[in-house]
mmCIF file with all atom_site columns, C-alpha atoms in Angstrom:
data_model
loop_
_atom_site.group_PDB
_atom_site.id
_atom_site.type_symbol
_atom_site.label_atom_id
_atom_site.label_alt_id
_atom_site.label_comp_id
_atom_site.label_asym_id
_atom_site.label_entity_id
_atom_site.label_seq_id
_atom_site.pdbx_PDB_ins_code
_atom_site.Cartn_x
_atom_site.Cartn_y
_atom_site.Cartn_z
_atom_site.occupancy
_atom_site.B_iso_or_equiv
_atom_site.pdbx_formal_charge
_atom_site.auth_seq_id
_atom_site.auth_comp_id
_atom_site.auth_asym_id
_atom_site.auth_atom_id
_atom_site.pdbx_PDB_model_num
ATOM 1   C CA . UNK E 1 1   ? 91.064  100.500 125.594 1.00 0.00 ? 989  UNK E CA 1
ATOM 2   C CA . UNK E 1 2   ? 92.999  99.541  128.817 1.00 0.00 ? 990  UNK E CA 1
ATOM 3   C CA . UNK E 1 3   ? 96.801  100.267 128.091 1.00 0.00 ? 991  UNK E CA 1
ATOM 4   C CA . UNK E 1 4   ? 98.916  96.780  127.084 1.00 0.00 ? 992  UNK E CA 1
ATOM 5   C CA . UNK E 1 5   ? 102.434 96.032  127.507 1.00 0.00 ? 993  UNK E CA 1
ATOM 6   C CA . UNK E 1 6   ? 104.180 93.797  124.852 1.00 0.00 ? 994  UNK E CA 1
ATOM 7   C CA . UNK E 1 7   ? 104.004 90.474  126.879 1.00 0.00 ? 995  UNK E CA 1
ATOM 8   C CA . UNK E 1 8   ? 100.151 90.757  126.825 1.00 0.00 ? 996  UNK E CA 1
ATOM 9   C CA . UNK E 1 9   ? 100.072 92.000  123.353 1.00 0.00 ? 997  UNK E CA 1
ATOM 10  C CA . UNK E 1 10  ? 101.860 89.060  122.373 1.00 0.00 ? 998  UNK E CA 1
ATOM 11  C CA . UNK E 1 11  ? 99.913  86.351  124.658 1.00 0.00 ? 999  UNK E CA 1
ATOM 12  C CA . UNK E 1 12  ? 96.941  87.938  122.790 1.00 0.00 ? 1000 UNK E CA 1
ATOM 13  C CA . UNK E 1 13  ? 97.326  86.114  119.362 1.00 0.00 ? 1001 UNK E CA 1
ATOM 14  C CA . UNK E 1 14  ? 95.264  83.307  119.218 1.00 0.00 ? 1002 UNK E CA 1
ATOM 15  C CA . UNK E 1 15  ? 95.806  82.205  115.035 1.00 0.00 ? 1003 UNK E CA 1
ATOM 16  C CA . UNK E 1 16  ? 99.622  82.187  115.391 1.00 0.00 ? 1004 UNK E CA 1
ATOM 17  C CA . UNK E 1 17  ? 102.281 80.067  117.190 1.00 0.00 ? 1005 UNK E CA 1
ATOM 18  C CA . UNK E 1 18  ? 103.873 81.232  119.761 1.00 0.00 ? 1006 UNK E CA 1
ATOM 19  C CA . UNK E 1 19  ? 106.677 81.586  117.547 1.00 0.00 ? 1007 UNK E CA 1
ATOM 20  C CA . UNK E 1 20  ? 105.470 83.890  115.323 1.00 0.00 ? 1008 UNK E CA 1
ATOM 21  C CA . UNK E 1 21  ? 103.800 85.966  118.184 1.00 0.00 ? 1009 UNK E CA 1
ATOM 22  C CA . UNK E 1 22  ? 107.602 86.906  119.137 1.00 0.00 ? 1010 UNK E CA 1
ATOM 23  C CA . UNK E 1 23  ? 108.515 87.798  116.192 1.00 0.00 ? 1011 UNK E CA 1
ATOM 24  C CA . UNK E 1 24  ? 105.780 90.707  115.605 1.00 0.00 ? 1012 UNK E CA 1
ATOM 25  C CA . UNK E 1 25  ? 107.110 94.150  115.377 1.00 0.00 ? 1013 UNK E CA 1
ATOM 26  C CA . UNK E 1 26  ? 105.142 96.602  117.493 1.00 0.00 ? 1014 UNK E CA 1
ATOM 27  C CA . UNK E 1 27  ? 103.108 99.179  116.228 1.00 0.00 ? 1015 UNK E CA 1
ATOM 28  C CA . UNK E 1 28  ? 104.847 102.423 115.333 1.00 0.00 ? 1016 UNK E CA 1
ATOM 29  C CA . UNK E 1 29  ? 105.100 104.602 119.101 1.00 0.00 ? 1017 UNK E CA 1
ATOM 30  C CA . UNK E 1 30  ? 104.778 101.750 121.115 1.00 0.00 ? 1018 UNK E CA 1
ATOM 31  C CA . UNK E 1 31  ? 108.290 101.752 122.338 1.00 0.00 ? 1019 UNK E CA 1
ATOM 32  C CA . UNK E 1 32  ? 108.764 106.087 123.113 1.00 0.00 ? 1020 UNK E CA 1
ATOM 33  C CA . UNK E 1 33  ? 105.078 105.574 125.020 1.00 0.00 ? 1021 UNK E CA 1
ATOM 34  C CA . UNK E 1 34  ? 102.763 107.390 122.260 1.00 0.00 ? 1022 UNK E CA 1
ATOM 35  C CA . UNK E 1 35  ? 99.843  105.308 121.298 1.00 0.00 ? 1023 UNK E CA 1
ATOM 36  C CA . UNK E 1 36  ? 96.535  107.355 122.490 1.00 0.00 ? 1024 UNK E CA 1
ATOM 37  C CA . UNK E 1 37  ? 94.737  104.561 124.039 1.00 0.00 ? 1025 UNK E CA 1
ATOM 38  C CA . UNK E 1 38  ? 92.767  106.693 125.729 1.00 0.00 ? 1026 UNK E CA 1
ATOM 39  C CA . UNK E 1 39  ? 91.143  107.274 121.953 1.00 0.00 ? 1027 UNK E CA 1
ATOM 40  C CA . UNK E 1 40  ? 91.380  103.542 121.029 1.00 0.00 ? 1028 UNK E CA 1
ATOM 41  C CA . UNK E 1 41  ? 88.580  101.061 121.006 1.00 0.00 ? 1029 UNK E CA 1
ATOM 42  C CA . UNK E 1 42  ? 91.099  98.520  119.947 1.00 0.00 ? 1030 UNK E CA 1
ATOM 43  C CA . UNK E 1 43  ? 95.046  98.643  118.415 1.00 0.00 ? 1031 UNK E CA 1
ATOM 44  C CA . UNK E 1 44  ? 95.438  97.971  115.022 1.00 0.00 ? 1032 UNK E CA 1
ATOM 45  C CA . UNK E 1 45  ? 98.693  98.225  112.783 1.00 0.00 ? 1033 UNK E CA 1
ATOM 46  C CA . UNK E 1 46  ? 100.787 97.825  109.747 1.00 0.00 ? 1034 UNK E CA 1
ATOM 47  C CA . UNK E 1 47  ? 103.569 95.103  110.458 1.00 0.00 ? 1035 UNK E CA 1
ATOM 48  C CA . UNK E 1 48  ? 106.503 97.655  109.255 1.00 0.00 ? 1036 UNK E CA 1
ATOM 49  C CA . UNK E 1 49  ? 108.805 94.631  108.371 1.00 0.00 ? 1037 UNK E CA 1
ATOM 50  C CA . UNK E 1 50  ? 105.874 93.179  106.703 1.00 0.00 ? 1038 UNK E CA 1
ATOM 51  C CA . UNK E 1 51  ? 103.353 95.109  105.003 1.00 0.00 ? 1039 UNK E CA 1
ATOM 52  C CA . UNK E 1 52  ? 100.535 92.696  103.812 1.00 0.00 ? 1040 UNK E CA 1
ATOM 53  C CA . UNK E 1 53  ? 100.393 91.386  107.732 1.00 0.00 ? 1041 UNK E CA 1
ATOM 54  C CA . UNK E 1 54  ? 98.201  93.579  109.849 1.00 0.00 ? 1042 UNK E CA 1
ATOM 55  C CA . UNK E 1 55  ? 97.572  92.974  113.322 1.00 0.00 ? 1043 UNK E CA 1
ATOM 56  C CA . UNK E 1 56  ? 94.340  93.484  115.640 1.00 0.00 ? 1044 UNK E CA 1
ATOM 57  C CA . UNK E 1 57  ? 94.227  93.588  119.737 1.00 0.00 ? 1045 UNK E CA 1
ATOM 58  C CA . UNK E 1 58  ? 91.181  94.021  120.313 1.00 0.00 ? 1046 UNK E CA 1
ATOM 59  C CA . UNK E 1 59  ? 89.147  93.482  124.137 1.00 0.00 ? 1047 UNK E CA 1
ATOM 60  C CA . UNK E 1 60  ? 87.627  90.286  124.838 1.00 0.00 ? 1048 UNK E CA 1
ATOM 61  C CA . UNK E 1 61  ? 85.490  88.402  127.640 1.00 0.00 ? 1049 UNK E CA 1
ATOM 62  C CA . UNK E 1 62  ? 88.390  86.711  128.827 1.00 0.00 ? 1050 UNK E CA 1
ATOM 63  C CA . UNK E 1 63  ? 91.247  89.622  128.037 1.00 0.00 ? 1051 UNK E CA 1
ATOM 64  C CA . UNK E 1 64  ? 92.860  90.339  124.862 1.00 0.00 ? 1052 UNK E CA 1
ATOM 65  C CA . UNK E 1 65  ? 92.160  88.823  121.622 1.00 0.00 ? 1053 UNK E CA 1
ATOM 66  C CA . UNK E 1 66  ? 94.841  89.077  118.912 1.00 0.00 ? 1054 UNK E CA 1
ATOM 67  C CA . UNK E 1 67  ? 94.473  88.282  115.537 1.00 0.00 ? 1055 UNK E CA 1
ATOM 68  C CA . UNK E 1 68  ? 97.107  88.354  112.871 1.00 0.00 ? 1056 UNK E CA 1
ATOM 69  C CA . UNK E 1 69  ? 95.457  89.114  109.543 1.00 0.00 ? 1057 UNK E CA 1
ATOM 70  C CA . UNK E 1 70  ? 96.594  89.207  105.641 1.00 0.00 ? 1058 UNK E CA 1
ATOM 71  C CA . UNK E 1 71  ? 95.812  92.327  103.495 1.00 0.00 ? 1059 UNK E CA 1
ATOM 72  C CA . UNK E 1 72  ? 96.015  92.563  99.858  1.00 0.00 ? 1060 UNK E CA 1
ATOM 73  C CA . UNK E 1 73  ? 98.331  94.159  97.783  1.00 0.00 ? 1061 UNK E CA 1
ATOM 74  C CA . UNK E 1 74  ? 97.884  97.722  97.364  1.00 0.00 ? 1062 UNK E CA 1
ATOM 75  C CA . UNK E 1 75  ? 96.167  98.405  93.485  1.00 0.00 ? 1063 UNK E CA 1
ATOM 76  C CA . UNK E 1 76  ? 95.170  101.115 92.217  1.00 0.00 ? 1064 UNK E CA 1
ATOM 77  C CA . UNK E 1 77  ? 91.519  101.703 92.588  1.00 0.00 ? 1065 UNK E CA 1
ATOM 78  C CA . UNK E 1 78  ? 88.660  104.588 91.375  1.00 0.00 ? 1066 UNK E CA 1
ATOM 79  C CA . UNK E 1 79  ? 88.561  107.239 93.129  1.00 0.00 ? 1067 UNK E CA 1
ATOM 80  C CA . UNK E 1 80  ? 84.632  107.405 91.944  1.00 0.00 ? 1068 UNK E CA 1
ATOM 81  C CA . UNK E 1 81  ? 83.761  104.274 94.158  1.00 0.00 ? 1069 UNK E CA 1
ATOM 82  C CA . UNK E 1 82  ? 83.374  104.193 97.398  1.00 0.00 ? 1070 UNK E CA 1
ATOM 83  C CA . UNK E 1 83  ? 83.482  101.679 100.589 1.00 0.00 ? 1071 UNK E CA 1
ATOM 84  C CA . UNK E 1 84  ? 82.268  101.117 103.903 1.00 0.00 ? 1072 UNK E CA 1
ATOM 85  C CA . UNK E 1 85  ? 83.962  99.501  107.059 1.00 0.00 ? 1073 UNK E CA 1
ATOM 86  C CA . UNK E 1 86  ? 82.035  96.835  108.659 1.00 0.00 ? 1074 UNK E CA 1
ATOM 87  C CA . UNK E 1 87  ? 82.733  97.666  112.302 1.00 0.00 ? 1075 UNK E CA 1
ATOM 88  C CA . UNK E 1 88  ? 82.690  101.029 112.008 1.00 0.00 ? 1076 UNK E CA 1
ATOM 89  C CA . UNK E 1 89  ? 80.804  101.465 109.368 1.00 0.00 ? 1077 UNK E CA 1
ATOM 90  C CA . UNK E 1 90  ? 82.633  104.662 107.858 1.00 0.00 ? 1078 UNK E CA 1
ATOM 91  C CA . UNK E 1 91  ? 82.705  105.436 104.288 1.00 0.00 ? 1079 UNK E CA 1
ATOM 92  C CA . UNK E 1 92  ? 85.852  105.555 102.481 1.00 0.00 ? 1080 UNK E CA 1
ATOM 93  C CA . UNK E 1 93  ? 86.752  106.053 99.064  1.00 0.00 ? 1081 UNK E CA 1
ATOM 94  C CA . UNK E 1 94  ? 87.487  102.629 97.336  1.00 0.00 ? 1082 UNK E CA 1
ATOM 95  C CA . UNK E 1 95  ? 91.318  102.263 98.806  1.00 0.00 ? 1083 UNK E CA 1
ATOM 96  C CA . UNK E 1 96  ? 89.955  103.510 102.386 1.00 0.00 ? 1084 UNK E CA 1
ATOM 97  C CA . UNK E 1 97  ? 88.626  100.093 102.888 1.00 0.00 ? 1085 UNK E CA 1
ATOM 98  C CA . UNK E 1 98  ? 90.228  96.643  102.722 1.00 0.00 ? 1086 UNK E CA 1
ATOM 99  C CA . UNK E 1 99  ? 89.682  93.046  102.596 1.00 0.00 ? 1087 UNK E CA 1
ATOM 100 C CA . UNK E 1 100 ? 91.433  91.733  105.729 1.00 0.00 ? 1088 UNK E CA 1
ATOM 101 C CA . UNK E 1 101 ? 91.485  88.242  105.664 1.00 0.00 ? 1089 UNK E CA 1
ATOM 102 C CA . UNK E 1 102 ? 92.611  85.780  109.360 1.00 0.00 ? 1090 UNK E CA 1
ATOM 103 C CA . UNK E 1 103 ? 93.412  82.293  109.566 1.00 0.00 ? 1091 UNK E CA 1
ATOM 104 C CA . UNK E 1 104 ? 90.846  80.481  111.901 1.00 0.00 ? 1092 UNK E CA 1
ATOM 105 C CA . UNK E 1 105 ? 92.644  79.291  115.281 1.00 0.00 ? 1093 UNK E CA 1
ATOM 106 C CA . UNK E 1 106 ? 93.626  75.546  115.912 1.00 0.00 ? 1094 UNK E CA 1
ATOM 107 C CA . UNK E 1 107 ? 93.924  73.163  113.639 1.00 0.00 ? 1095 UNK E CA 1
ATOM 108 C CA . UNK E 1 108 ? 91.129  74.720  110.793 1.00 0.00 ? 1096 UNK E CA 1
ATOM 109 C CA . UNK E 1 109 ? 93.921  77.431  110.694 1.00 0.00 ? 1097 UNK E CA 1
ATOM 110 C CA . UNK E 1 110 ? 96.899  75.824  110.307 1.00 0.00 ? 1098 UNK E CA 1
ATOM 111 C CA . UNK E 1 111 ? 94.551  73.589  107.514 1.00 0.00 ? 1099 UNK E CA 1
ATOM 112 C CA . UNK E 1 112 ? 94.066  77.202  105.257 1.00 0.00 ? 1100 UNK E CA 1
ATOM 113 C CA . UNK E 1 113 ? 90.826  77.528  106.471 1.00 0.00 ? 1101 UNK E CA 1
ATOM 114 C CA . UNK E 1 114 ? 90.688  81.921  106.967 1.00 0.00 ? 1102 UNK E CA 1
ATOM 115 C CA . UNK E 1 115 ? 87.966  84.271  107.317 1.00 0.00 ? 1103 UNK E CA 1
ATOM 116 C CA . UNK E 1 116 ? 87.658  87.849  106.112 1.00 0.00 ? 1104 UNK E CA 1
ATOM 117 C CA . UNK E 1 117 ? 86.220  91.410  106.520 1.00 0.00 ? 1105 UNK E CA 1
ATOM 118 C CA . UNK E 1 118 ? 86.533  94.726  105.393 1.00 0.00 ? 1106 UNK E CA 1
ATOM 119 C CA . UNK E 1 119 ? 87.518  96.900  107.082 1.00 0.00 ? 1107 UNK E CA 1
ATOM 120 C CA . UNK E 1 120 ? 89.126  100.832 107.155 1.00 0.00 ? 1108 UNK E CA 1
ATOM 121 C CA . UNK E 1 121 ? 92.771  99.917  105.625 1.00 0.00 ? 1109 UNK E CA 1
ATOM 122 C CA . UNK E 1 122 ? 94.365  101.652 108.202 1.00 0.00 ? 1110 UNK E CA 1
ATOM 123 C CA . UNK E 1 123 ? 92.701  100.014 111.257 1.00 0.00 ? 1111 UNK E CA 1
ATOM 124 C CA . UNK E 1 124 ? 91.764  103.301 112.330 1.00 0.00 ? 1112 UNK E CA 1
ATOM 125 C CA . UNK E 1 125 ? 88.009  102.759 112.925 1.00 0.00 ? 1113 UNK E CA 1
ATOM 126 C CA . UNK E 1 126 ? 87.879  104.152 116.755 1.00 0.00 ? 1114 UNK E CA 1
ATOM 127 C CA . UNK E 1 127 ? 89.710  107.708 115.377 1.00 0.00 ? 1115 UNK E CA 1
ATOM 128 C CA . UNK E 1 128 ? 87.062  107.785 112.824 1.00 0.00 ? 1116 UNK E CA 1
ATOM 129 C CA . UNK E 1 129 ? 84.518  106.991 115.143 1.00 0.00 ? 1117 UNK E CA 1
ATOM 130 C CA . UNK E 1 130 ? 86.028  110.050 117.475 1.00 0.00 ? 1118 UNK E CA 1
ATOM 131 C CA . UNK E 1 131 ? 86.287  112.296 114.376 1.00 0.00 ? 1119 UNK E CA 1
ATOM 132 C CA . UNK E 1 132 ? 89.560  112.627 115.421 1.00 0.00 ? 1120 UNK E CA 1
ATOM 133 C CA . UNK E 1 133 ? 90.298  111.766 111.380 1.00 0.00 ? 1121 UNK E CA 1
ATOM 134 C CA . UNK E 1 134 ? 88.717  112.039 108.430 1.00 0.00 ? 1122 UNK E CA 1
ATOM 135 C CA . UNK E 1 135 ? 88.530  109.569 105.128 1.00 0.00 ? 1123 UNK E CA 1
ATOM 136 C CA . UNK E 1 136 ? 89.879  111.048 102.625 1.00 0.00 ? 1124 UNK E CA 1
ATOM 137 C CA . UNK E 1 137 ? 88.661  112.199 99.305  1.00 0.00 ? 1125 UNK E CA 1
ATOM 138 C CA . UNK E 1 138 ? 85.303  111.689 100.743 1.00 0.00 ? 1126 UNK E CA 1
ATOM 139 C CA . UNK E 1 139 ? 83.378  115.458 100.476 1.00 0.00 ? 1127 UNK E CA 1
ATOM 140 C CA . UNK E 1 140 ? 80.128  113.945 102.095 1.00 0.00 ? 1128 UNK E CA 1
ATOM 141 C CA . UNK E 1 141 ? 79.960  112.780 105.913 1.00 0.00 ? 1129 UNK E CA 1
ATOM 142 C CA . UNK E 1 142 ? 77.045  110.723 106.662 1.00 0.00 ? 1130 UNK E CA 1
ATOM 143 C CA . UNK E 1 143 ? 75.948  111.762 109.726 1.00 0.00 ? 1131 UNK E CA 1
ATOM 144 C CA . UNK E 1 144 ? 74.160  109.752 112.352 1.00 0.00 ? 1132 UNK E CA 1
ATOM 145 C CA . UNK E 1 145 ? 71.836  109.929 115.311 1.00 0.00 ? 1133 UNK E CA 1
ATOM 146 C CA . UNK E 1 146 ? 73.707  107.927 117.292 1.00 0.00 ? 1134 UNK E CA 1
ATOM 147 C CA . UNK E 1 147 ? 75.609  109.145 120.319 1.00 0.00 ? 1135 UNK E CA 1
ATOM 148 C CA . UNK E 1 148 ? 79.759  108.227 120.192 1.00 0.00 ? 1136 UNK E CA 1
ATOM 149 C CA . UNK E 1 149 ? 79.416  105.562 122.988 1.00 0.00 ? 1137 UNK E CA 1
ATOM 150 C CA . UNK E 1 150 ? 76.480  103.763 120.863 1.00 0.00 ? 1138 UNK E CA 1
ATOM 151 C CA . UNK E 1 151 ? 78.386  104.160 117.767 1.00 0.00 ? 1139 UNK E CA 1
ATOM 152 C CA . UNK E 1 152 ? 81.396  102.577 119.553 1.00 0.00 ? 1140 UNK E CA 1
ATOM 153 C CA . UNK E 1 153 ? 79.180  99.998  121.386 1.00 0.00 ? 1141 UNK E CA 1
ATOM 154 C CA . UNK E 1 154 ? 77.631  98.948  118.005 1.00 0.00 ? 1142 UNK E CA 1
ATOM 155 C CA . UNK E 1 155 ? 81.885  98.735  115.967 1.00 0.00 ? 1143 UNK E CA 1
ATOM 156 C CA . UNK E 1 156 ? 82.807  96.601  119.145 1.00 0.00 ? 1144 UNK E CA 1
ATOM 157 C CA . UNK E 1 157 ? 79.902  94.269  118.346 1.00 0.00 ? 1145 UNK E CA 1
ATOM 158 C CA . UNK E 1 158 ? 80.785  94.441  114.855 1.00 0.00 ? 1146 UNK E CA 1
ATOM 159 C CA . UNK E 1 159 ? 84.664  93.053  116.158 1.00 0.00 ? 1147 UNK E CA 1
ATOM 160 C CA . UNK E 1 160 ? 83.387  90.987  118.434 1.00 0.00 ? 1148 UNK E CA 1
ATOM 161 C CA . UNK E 1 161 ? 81.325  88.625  116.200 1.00 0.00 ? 1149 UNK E CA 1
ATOM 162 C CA . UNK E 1 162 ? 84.853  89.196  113.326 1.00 0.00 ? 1150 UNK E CA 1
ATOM 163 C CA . UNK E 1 163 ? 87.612  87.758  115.998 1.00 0.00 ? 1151 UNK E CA 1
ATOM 164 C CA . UNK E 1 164 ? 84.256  85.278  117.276 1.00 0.00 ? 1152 UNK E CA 1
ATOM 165 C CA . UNK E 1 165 ? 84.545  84.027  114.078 1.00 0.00 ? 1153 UNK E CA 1
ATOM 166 C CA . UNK E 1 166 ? 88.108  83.364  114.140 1.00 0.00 ? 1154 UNK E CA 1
ATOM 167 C CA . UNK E 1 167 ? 88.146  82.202  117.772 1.00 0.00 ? 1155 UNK E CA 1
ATOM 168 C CA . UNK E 1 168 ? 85.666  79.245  116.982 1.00 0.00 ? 1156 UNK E CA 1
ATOM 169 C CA . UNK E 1 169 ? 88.099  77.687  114.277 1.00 0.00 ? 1157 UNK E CA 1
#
């Protein structure tokens, strides 16, 4: 992913006002310089003031698409079941993987209308992809044919028809 600076991070939201846009907190490392976009596919974090709102930049036709999503509460889960992302299609154990959930943009939004999809809780997919880090509690690896730049190609179609979704309202 091409390196963004906070003003396009923030134009990037398109299922929040403008309001709320400036009030997101920036992912931890943003400010001292050390997010590896050179590893990312997209940036995904935590709010830290706010920890059920996550937030998603991820490339689009037309520049940066930002989506600010709702996560559940944290439960406790099995450690026996497991989960896979849908963009990056990783297995976790249970608690690796969460329901993320978006309002629609325009007016269907701001109605309640949302959309969801799971996906690895800590919006990590494109250092999983990389093998750069590992699910945890997971002993198995399921490993694929695939080269890295089809596995990526195939989790940014997997994003691209999620924020689509959104997009259309």
């Amino acid at each position: 992913m091409e390196p963004l600076d906070e003003r396009a991070i923030r134009a990037a939201f398109v299922n929040c006002s403008k309001g709320e846009a400036s009030r997101i907190k920036m992912p931890s490392g943003f400010a001292d310089g050390s997010v590896p976009w050179g590893d990312l596919d997209f940036l995904g974090w935590t709010d830290p003031g706010a920890p059920q709102r996550a937030l998603l930049v991820a490339p689009g036709s037309d520049g940066p698409v930002g989506l600010v999503l709702r996560r559940p509460e944290a439960r406790k889960v099995s450690a026996m079941r497991s989960s896979m992302c849908r963009i990056c299609l990783t297995d976790h154990a249970a608690s690796g993987v969460a329901l993320f959930v978006a309002p629609l943009a325009g007016a269907a939004g701001r109605n309640g209308n949302t959309v969801g999809e799971y996906i690895c809780a800590d919006l990590a997919c494109s250092l999983y992809l990389r093998g750069k880090r590992q699910p945890r509690m997971r002993l198995v690896r399921r490993e694929e044919t695939l080269s890295l730049a089809e596995r990526v190609d195939r989790a940014m179609t997997n994003l691209a028809a999620f924020t689509g979704r959104v997009v259309a309202g």
